[in-house]
Coordinates of C-alpha atoms in Angstrom, one line a residue:
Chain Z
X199 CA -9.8 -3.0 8.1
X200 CA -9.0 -1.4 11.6
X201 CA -7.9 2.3 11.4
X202 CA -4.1 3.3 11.8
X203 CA -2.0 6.2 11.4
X204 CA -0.3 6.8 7.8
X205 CA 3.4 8.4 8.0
X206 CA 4.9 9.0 4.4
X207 CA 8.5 8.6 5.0
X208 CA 10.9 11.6 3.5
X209 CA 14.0 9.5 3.8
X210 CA 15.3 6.0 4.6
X211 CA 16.4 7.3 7.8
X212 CA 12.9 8.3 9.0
X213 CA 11.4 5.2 7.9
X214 CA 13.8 3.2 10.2
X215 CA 12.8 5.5 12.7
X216 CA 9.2 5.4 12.2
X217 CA 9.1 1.2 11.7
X218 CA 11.0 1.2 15.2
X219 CA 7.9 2.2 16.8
X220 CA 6.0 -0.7 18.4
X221 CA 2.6 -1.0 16.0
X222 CA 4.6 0.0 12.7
X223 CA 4.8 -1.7 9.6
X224 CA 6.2 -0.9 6.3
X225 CA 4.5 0.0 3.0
X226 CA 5.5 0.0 -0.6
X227 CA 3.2 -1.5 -3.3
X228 CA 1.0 -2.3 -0.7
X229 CA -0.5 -5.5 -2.4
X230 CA 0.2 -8.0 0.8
X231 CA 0.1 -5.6 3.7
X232 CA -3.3 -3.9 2.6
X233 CA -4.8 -6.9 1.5
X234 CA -3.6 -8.9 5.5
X235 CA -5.3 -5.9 6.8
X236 CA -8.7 -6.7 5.3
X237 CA -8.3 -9.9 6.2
X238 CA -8.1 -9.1 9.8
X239 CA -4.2 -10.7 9.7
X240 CA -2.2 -8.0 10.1
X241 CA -3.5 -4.7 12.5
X242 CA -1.2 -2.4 11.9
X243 CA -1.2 1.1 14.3
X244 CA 1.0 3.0 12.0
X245 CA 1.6 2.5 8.3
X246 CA 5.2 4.0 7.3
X247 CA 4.9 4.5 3.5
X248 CA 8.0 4.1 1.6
X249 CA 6.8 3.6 -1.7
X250 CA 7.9 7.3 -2.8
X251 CA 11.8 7.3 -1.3
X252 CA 13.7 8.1 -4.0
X253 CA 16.5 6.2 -6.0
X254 CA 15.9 3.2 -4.6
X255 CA 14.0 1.7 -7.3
X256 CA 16.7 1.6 -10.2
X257 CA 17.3 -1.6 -12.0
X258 CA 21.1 -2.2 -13.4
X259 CA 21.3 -5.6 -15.1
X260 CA 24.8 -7.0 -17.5
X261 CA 27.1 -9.7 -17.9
X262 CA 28.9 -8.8 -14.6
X263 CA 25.2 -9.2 -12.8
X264 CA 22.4 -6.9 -12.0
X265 CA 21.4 -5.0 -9.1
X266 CA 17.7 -4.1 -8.4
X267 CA 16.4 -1.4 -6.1
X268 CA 14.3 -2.8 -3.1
X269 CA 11.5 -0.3 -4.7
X270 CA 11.4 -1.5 -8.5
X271 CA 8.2 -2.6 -9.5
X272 CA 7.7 -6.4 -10.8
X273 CA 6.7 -5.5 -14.1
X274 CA 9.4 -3.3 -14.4
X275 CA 12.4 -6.3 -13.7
X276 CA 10.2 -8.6 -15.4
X277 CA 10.3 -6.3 -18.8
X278 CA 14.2 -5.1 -18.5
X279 CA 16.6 -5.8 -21.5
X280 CA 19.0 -6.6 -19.1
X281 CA 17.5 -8.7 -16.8
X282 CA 15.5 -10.6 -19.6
X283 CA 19.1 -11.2 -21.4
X284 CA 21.7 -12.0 -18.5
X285 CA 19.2 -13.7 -15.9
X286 CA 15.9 -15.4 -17.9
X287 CA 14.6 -16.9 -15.0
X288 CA 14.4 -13.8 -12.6
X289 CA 12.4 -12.3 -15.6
X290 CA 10.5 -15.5 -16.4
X291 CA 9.7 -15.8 -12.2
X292 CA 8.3 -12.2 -12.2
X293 CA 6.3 -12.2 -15.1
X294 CA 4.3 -15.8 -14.5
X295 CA 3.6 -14.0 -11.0
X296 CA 0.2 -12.5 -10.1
X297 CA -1.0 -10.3 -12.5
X298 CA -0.2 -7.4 -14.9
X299 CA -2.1 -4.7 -12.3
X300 CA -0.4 -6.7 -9.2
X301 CA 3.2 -6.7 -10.7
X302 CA 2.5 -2.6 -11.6
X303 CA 2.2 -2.3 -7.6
X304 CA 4.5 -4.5 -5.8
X305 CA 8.0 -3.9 -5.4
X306 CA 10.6 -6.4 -5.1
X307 CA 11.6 -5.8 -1.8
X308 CA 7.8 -6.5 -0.9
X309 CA 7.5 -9.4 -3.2
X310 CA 10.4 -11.1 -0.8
X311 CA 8.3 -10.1 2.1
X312 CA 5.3 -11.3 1.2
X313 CA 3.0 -13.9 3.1
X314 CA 2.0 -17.9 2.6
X315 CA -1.4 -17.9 1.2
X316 CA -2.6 -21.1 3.4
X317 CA -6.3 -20.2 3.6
X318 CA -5.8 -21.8 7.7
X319 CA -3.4 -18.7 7.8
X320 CA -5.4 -16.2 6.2
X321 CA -9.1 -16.9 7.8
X322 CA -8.5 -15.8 11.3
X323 CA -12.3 -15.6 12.2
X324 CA -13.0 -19.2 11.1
X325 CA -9.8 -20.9 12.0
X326 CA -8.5 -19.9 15.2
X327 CA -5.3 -21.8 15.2
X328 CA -2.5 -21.1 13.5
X329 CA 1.6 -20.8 14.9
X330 CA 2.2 -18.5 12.1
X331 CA -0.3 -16.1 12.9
X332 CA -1.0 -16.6 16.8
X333 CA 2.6 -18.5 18.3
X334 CA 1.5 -21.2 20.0
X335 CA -2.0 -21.7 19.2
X336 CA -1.8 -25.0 17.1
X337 CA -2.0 -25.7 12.9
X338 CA -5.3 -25.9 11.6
X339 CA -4.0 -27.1 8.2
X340 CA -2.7 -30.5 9.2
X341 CA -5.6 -32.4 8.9
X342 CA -7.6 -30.3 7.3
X343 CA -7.8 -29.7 3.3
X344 CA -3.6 -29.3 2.3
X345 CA -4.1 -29.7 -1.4
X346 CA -1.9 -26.7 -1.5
X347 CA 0.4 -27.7 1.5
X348 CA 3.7 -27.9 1.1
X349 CA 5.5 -31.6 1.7
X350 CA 9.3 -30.5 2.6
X351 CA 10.5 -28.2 5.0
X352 CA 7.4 -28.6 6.8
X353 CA 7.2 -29.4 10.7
X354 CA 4.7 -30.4 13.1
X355 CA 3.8 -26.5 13.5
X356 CA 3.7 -25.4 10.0
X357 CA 3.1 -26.7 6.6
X358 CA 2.3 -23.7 4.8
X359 CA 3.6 -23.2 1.1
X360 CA 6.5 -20.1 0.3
X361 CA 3.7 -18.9 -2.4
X362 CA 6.6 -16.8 -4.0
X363 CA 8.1 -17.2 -7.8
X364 CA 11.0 -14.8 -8.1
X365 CA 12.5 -16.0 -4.5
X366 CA 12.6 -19.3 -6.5
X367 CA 15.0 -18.0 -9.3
X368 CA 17.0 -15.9 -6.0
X369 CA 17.7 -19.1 -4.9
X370 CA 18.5 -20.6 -7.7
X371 CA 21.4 -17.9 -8.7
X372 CA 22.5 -17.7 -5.8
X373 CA 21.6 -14.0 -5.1
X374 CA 21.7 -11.3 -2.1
X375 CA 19.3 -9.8 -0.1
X376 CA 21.2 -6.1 1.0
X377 CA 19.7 -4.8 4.2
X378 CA 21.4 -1.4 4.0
X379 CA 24.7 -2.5 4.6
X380 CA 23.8 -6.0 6.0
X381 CA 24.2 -8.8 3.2
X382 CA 22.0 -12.3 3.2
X383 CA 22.3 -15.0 0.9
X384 CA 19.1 -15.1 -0.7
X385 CA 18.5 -18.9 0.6
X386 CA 19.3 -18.0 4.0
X387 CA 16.6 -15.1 3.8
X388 CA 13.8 -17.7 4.5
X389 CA 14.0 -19.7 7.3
X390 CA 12.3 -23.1 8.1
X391 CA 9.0 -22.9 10.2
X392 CA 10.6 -25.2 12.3
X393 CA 8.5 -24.2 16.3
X394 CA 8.5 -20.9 15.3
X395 CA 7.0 -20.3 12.1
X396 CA 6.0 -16.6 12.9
X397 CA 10.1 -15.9 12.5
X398 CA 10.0 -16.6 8.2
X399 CA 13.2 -14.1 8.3
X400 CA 16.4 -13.4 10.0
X401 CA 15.2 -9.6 10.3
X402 CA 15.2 -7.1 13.4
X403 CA 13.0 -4.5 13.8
X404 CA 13.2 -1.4 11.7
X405 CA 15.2 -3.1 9.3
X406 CA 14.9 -2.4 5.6
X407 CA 15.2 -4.4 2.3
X408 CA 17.1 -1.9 0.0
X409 CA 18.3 -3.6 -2.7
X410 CA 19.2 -7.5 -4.6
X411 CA 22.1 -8.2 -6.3
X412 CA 22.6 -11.4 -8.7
X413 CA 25.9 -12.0 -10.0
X414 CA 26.1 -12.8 -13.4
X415 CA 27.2 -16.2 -15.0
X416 CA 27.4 -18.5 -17.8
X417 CA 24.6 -20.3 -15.2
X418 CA 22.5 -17.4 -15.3
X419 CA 22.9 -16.9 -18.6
X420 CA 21.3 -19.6 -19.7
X421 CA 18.0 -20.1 -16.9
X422 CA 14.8 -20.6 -16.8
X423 CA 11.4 -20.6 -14.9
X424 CA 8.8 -23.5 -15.4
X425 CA 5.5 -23.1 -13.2
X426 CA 2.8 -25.6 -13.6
X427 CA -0.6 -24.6 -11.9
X428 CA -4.5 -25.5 -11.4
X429 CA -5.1 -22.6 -15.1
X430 CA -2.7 -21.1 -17.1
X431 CA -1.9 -17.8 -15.4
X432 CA -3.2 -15.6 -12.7
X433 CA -2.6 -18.4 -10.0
X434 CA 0.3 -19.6 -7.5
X435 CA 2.1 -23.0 -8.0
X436 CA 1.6 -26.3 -7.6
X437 CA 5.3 -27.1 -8.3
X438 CA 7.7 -24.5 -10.4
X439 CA 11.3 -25.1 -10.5
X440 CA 14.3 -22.3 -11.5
X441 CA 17.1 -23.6 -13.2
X442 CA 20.1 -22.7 -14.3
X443 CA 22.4 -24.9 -17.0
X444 CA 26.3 -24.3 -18.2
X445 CA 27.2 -27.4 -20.6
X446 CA 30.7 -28.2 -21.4
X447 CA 31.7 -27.2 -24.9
X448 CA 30.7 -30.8 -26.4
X449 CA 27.1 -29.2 -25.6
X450 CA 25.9 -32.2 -24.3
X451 CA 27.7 -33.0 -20.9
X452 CA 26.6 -31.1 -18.0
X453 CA 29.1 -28.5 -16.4
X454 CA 27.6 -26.8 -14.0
X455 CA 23.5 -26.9 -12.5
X456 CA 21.3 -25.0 -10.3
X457 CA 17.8 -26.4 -9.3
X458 CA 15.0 -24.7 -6.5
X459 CA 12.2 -25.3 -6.2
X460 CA 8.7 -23.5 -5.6
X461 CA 5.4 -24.5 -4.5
X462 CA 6.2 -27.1 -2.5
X463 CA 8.2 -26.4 0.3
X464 CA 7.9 -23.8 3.1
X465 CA 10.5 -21.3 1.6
X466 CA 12.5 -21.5 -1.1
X467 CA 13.8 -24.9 -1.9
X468 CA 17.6 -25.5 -3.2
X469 CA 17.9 -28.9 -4.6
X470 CA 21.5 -29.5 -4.2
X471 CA 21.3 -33.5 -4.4
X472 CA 20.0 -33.1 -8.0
X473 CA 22.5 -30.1 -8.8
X474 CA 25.3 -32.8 -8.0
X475 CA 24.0 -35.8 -9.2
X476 CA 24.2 -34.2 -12.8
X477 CA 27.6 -32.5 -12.8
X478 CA 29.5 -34.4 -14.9
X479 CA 27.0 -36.2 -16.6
X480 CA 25.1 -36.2 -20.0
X481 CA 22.0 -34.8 -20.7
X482 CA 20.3 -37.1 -21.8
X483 CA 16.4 -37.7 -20.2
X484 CA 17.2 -41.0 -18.6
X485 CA 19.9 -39.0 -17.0
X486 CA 18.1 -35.9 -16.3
X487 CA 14.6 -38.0 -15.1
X488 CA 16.7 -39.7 -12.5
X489 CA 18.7 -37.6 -10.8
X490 CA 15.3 -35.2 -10.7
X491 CA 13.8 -37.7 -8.3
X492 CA 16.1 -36.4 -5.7
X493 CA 14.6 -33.0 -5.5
X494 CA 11.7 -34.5 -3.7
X495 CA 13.9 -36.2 -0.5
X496 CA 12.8 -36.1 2.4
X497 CA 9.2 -35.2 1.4
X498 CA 6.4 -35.4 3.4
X499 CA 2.6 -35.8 2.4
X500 CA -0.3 -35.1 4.2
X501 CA -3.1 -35.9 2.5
X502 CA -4.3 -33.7 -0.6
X503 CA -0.2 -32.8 -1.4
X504 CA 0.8 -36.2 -2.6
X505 CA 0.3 -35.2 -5.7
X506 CA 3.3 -32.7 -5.4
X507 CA 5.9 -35.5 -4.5
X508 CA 5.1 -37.0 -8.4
X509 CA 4.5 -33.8 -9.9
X510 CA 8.2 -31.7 -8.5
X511 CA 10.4 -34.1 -10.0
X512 CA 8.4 -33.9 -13.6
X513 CA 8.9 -29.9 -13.8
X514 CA 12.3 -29.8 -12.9
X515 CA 13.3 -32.6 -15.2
X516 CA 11.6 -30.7 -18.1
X517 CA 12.7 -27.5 -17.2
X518 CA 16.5 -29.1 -17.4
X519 CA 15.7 -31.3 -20.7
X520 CA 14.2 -27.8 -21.9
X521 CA 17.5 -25.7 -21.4
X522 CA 19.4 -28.5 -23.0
X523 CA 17.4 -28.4 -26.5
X524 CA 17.9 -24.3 -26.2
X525 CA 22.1 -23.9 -27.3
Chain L
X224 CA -11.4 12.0 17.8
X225 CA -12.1 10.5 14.6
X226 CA -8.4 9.9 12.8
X227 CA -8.6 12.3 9.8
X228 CA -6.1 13.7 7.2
X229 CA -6.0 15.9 4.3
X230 CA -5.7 14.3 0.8
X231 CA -5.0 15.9 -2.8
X232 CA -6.0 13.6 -5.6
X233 CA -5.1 14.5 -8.8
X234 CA -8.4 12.3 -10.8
X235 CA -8.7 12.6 -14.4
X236 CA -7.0 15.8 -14.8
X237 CA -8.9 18.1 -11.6
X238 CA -7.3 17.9 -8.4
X239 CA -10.0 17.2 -5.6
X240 CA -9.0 17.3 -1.4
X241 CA -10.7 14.8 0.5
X242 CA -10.6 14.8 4.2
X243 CA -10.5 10.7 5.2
X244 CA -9.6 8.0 7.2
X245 CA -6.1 7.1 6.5
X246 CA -7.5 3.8 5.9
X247 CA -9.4 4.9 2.7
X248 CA -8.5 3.1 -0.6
X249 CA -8.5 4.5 -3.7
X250 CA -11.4 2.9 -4.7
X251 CA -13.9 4.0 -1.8
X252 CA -12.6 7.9 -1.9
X253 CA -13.4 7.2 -5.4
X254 CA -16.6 5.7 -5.3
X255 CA -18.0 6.7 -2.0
X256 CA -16.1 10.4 -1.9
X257 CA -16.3 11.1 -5.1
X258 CA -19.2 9.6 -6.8
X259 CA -16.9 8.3 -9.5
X260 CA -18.9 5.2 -9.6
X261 CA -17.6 3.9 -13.1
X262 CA -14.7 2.0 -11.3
X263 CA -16.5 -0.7 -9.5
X264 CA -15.3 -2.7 -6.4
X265 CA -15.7 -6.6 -7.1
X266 CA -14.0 -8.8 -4.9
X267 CA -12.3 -5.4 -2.8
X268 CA -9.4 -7.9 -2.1
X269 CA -7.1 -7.6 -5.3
X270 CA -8.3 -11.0 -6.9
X271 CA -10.7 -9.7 -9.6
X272 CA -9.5 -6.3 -11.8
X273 CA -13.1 -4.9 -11.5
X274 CA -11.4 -1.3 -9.4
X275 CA -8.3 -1.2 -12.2
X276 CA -7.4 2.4 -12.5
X277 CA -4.4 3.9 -14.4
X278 CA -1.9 5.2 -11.8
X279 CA 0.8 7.7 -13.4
X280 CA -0.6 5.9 -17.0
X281 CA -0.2 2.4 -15.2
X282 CA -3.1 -0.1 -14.8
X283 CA -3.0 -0.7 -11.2
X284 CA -5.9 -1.9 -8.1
X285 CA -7.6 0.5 -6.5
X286 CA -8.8 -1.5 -3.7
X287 CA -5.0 -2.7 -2.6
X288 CA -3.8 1.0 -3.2
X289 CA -4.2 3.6 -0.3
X290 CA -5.8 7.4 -0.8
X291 CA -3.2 8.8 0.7
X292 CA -0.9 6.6 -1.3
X293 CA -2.3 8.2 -4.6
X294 CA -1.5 11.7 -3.5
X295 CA 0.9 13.0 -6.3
X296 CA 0.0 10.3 -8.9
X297 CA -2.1 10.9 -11.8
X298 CA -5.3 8.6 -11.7
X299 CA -7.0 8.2 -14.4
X300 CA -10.9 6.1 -14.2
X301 CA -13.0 4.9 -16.9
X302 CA -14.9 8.5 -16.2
X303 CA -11.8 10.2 -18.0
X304 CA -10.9 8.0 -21.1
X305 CA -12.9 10.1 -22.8
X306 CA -14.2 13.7 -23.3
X307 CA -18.0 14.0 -21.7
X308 CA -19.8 14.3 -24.9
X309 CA -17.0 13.3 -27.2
X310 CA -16.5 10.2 -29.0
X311 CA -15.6 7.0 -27.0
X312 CA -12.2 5.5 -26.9
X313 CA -11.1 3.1 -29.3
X314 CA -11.1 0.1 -26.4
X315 CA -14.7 1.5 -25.6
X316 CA -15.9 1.6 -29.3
X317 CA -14.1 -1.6 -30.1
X318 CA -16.3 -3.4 -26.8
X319 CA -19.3 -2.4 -28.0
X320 CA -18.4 -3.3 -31.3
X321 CA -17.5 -7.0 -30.3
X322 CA -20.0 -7.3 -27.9
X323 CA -17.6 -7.4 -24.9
X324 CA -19.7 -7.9 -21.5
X325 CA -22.6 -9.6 -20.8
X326 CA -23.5 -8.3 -17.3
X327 CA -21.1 -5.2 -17.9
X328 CA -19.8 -5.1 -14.3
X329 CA -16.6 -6.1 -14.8
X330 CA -16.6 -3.8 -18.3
X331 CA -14.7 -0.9 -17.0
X332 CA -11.8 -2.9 -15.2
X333 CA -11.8 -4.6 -18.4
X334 CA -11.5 -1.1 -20.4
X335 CA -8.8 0.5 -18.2
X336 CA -6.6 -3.1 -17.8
X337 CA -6.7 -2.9 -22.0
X338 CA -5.5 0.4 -22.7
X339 CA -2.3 -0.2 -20.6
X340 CA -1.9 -3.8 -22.0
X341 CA -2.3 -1.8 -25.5
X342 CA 0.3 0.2 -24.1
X343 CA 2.8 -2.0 -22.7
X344 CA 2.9 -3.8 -26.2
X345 CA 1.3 -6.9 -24.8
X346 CA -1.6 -7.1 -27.0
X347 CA 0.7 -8.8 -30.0
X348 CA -1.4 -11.9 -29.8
X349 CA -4.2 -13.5 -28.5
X350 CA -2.5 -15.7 -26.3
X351 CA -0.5 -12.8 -24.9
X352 CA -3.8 -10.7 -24.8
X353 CA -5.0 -13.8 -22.6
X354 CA -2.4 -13.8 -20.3
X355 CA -1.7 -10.1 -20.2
X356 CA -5.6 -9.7 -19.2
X357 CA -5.7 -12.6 -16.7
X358 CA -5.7 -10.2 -13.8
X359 CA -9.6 -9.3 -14.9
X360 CA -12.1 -11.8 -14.2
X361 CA -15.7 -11.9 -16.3
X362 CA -17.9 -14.7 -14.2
X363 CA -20.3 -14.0 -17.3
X364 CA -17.1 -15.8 -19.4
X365 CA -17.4 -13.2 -21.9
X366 CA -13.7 -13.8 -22.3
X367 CA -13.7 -14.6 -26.1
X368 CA -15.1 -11.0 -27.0
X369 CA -13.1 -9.2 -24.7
X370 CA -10.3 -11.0 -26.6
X371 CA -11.8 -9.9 -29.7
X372 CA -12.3 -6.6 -28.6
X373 CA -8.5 -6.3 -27.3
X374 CA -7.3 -7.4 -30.4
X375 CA -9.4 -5.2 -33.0
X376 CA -8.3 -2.0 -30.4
X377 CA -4.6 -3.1 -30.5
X378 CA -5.5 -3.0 -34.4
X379 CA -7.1 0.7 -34.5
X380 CA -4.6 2.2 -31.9
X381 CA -1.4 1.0 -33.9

């Protein structure tokens, strides 16, 4: 890890100011910057500290919908009454993430900032070539070993995985990303590599993540989280999906769905073609198998990912067929 | 010039000042400042538990976390669970008791991520020991024990 300069912000204020400065970068938990550094990825001159601004880590979670401070810990969403009760998924998302020690660390605002794990992105002595790290200087992943690759979204620079979980559930219920007093849908937070996959968010410089908002529903309400992996914990996805269910009072027709998914796609994947195949229709697994197929249009393989065109559809269909047996 | 800055740690109760690197993690100021060797640096890239430390009573890496990121936290090692002389912890007794380790490396991570799982309440089970303890790798695969031991501390500390 090169040497930098560490500068413990005092106040939102100076930590604008000090992340203006060419070099900067921002640290709260610390668990993706510090661990880039070692790696040789990210060189920071001057680490701005914000881990210890105060009240910016509070965590307000009802019916109405929940607001979380850009500097509350994982663990701590993941374990609130509120959150646990109103939105199941968010909590579900955080708690399947990483591990205990990592979720005690990282703060949510970091968790949305964090960085693809594509070992072509992360290796920057063996593998010379990558557009996310070095702009123009080619993808060593296509063609090499994408087991882990993603199969939408991707483009002929990039095919790195979003490696995320509670982004997925963001998605999902259709949350906000609050830069100060500038507001992003949670979906359009994560951009497409597209020819410049060093750009993963519409962001300037200096600004801040300070809080997420999710607005409560009957949707959120009644959500979930389904992550299927290589072992049983500690590990990213292969495919996950967030859902969200409202059934009409019959219980058995479908009212209102939200499907994203995660693992396979280069940010956080809405699945609106499933969400509207379904509304209006009855749960039933013929039904629900179906319509899950079209979560995966448009995909791409490359090689060692194919797997993740059969397997996506399969984990949102019984993550649906799993909230319908739950009244 | 070599880049230096004053850091106060409070570690296991004494507060120590280190002059370091910025760059310094918890776990070389630690380790190589300190000669608290009991917290021991496995992977040194957040993937194995072996440097868990409890930060302000929370388990948390030592190698992802900056010195200076420490300063005004409480740390607590493996050197401090227990009085020097005094009887051993109840996760401590209860890994010796259930033969816990095999190569003992990876022991004290093990120790200090169990007292906070103990803590948090996720210790109910042995499924939710498993899980809750994932972030702590054994390569001996002394997992069953550990699980054992987890479970017979969660027992004694309740």
């Amino acid at each position: 890890m090169r040497d930098f300069t560490y500068r413990r912000a005092a106040s939102l204020q100076e930590a604008h100011d000090l992340a203006a400065h060419p070099g900067a970068m921002l640290l709260a938990g610390g668990t993706t910057l510090l661990d880039l550094a070692k790696c040789g990825v990210t060189e920071p001159e001057t680490v701005v500290d914000i881990g210890h601004l105060g009240g910016m880590d509070g965590i307000e979670a009802n019916e109405e919908g929940a607001t979380i401070g850009a500097l509350a810990r994982m663990s701590h969403v993941a374990d609130h009454a509120g959150i646990r009760g109103y939105f199941p998924a968010v909590s579900e998302s955080l708690w399947q993430a990483a591990s205990a020690q990592l979720r005690n660390m990282a703060t949510i605002g970091g968790n949305l900032m964090q960085r693809t794990r594509c070992p072509y992105f992360r290796d920057a002595a063996t593998y010379p070539a990558c557009n996310k790290r070095e702009p123009g200087s080619g993808c060593a992943a296509i063609g090499g070993v994408t087991r882990n690759h993603a199969v939408l979204g991707t483009s002929d620079s990039c095919i790195a995985t979003y490696p995320g979980d509670l982004a997925i559930a963001l998605v999902a219920l259709d949350a906000t990303v609050h830069l100060g007093a500038r507001e992003i849908a949670a979906e359009d937070f994560f951009l497409l590599p597209g020819d410049t996959p060093h750009r993963e968010h519409p962001m300037e410089t200096a600004e801040i993540i300070t809080a997420v908002t999710i607005p409560g529903s009957a949707i959120a309400r009644r959500s979930t989280y389904l992550k299927v992996r290589d072992r049983q914990s500690y590990e990213f996805a292969a495919a996950s999906a967030a859902i969200g269910l409202e059934l009409e009072p019959d219980g058995k027709t479908i009212r209102d769905l939200r499907v994203a998914l995660g693992g396979v796609a280069t940010r956080p994947w809405r699945a609106r073609a499933v969400e509207e195949a379904l509304k209006g229709q009855a749960l039933t697994p013929e039904t629900v198998r179906e319509a899950s197929l079209l979560a995966v249009e448009g995909a791409v393989a490359r090689g060692d990912n194919h797997y993740k065109i059969e397997l996506a559809p399969r984990v949102v269909a019984r993550a649906i067929l799993k909230l319908g047996e739950s009244a | 010039m070599t880049n230096r800055m004053q850091v106060n740690l409070d570690i296991n109760g004494q507060v120590e000042t280190l002059e370091i690197e910025p760059r310094v993690t918890l776990l070389d100021a630690l380790r190589e400042h300190l000669g608290l060797t009991g917290t021991k640096k496995g992977c040194d890239q957040g993937q194995c538990g072996a440097c868990t430390v409890l930060m302000d009573g929370e388990r948390v890496l030592a190698c992802l976390t900056l010195a200076a990121q420490a300063e005004g936290r409480k740390i607590t090692t493996i050197e401090g669970l227990s009085a020097p002389g005094g009887a051993p912890h109840p996760v401590q007794a209860a890994f010796l008791e259930q033969d816990g380790f095999q190569c003992g490396y990876c022991t004290p991570g093990q120790i200090m991520s169990a007292v906070a799982c103990i803590q948090e309440g996720h210790a109910g089970s042995d499924d939710e020991i498993r899980e809750y303890m994932s972030g702590n790798l054994c390569r001996c695969g002394a997992y069953p024990h550990i699980v054992a031991a987890v479970r017979q501390a969660a027992e004694a500390m309740s």
